Amino acid sequence: MTKRYYWINKHKDNEGNPIYLIKSPFGYISQDSIWTKFSDMADSITAFTQEEVIKWGYNPENYVKKEVE
């Protein structure tokens, strides 16, 4: 089984919030900040395999990955 991870950009947004890779409602992977005041966005955080991240044109070296438990 291929491991899935949460991907967090090594850089933060202009307000210091973490930037995650998330699955858009249209089915593609995009980056977005998760603000604690909008905790419903946290439900959008999706676990991806490294192959999926590369497929969508993101460099895994730019992210900290946290293994899904």
mmCIF file of C-alpha atoms in Angstrom:
data_model
loop_
_atom_site.group_PDB
_atom_site.id
_atom_site.type_symbol
_atom_site.label_atom_id
_atom_site.label_comp_id
_atom_site.label_asym_id
_atom_site.label_seq_id
_atom_site.Cartn_x
_atom_site.Cartn_y
_atom_site.Cartn_z
ATOM 1 C CA MET A 1 0.000 0.000 0.000
ATOM 2 C CA THR A 2 1.300 3.446 -0.944
ATOM 3 C CA LYS A 3 1.723 5.857 1.935
ATOM 4 C CA ARG A 4 -0.325 9.032 2.003
ATOM 5 C CA TYR A 5 0.807 12.288 3.568
ATOM 6 C CA TYR A 6 -0.441 15.747 4.396
ATOM 7 C CA TRP A 7 1.722 18.234 2.485
ATOM 8 C CA ILE A 8 2.602 21.572 4.112
ATOM 9 C CA ASN A 9 4.581 24.157 2.148
ATOM 10 C CA LYS A 10 7.888 25.091 3.794
ATOM 11 C CA HIS A 11 6.868 28.745 3.331
ATOM 12 C CA LYS A 12 3.906 30.454 4.985
ATOM 13 C CA ASP A 13 1.428 32.928 3.486
ATOM 14 C CA ASN A 14 1.713 36.706 3.994
ATOM 15 C CA GLU A 15 -0.050 36.446 7.355
ATOM 16 C CA GLY A 16 2.087 33.594 8.671
ATOM 17 C CA ASN A 17 -0.495 30.845 8.097
ATOM 18 C CA PRO A 18 0.570 27.406 6.830
ATOM 19 C CA ILE A 19 -0.051 26.598 3.171
ATOM 20 C CA TYR A 20 -1.363 23.079 2.484
ATOM 21 C CA LEU A 21 -1.957 21.069 -0.633
ATOM 22 C CA ILE A 22 -5.695 20.433 -0.792
ATOM 23 C CA LYS A 23 -8.095 18.779 -3.208
ATOM 24 C CA SER A 24 -10.261 21.340 -4.957
ATOM 25 C CA PRO A 25 -13.984 20.761 -5.520
ATOM 26 C CA PHE A 26 -13.079 20.236 -9.201
ATOM 27 C CA GLY A 27 -10.783 17.310 -8.433
ATOM 28 C CA TYR A 28 -7.347 18.838 -8.835
ATOM 29 C CA ILE A 29 -4.665 19.555 -6.244
ATOM 30 C CA SER A 30 -4.114 23.192 -5.283
ATOM 31 C CA GLN A 31 -2.401 25.158 -2.516
ATOM 32 C CA ASP A 32 -4.259 27.178 0.076
ATOM 33 C CA SER A 33 -3.720 28.668 3.500
ATOM 34 C CA ILE A 34 -5.663 27.233 6.380
ATOM 35 C CA TRP A 35 -6.682 29.954 8.795
ATOM 36 C CA THR A 36 -7.671 28.836 12.257
ATOM 37 C CA LYS A 37 -10.677 31.187 12.195
ATOM 38 C CA PHE A 38 -11.974 29.252 9.171
ATOM 39 C CA SER A 39 -11.663 25.818 10.712
ATOM 40 C CA ASP A 40 -14.133 24.386 8.182
ATOM 41 C CA MET A 41 -11.325 24.692 5.613
ATOM 42 C CA ALA A 42 -9.357 22.178 7.631
ATOM 43 C CA ASP A 43 -11.804 19.572 6.320
ATOM 44 C CA SER A 44 -10.393 20.275 2.843
ATOM 45 C CA ILE A 45 -6.912 19.069 3.781
ATOM 46 C CA THR A 46 -6.395 15.869 1.867
ATOM 47 C CA ALA A 47 -3.722 13.216 2.115
ATOM 48 C CA PHE A 48 -1.858 12.564 -1.124
ATOM 49 C CA THR A 49 0.787 10.133 -2.278
ATOM 50 C CA GLN A 50 4.098 11.510 -3.488
ATOM 51 C CA GLU A 51 3.183 10.338 -7.003
ATOM 52 C CA GLU A 52 -0.026 12.429 -6.954
ATOM 53 C CA VAL A 53 1.879 15.516 -5.819
ATOM 54 C CA ILE A 54 4.392 15.117 -8.654
ATOM 55 C CA LYS A 55 1.626 14.403 -11.191
ATOM 56 C CA TRP A 56 0.034 17.789 -10.431
ATOM 57 C CA GLY A 57 3.359 19.583 -10.920
ATOM 58 C CA TYR A 58 4.380 20.198 -7.317
ATOM 59 C CA ASN A 59 7.912 19.557 -6.107
ATOM 60 C CA PRO A 60 7.842 17.361 -2.983
ATOM 61 C CA GLU A 61 11.115 18.978 -1.862
ATOM 62 C CA ASN A 62 9.195 22.229 -1.208
ATOM 63 C CA TYR A 63 6.922 20.584 1.363
ATOM 64 C CA VAL A 64 7.044 19.055 4.789
ATOM 65 C CA LYS A 65 5.043 15.839 4.704
ATOM 66 C CA LYS A 66 3.209 14.412 7.679
ATOM 67 C CA GLU A 67 2.214 10.787 7.509
ATOM 68 C CA VAL A 68 -1.471 10.026 7.842
ATOM 69 C CA GLU A 69 -2.169 7.948 10.946
#
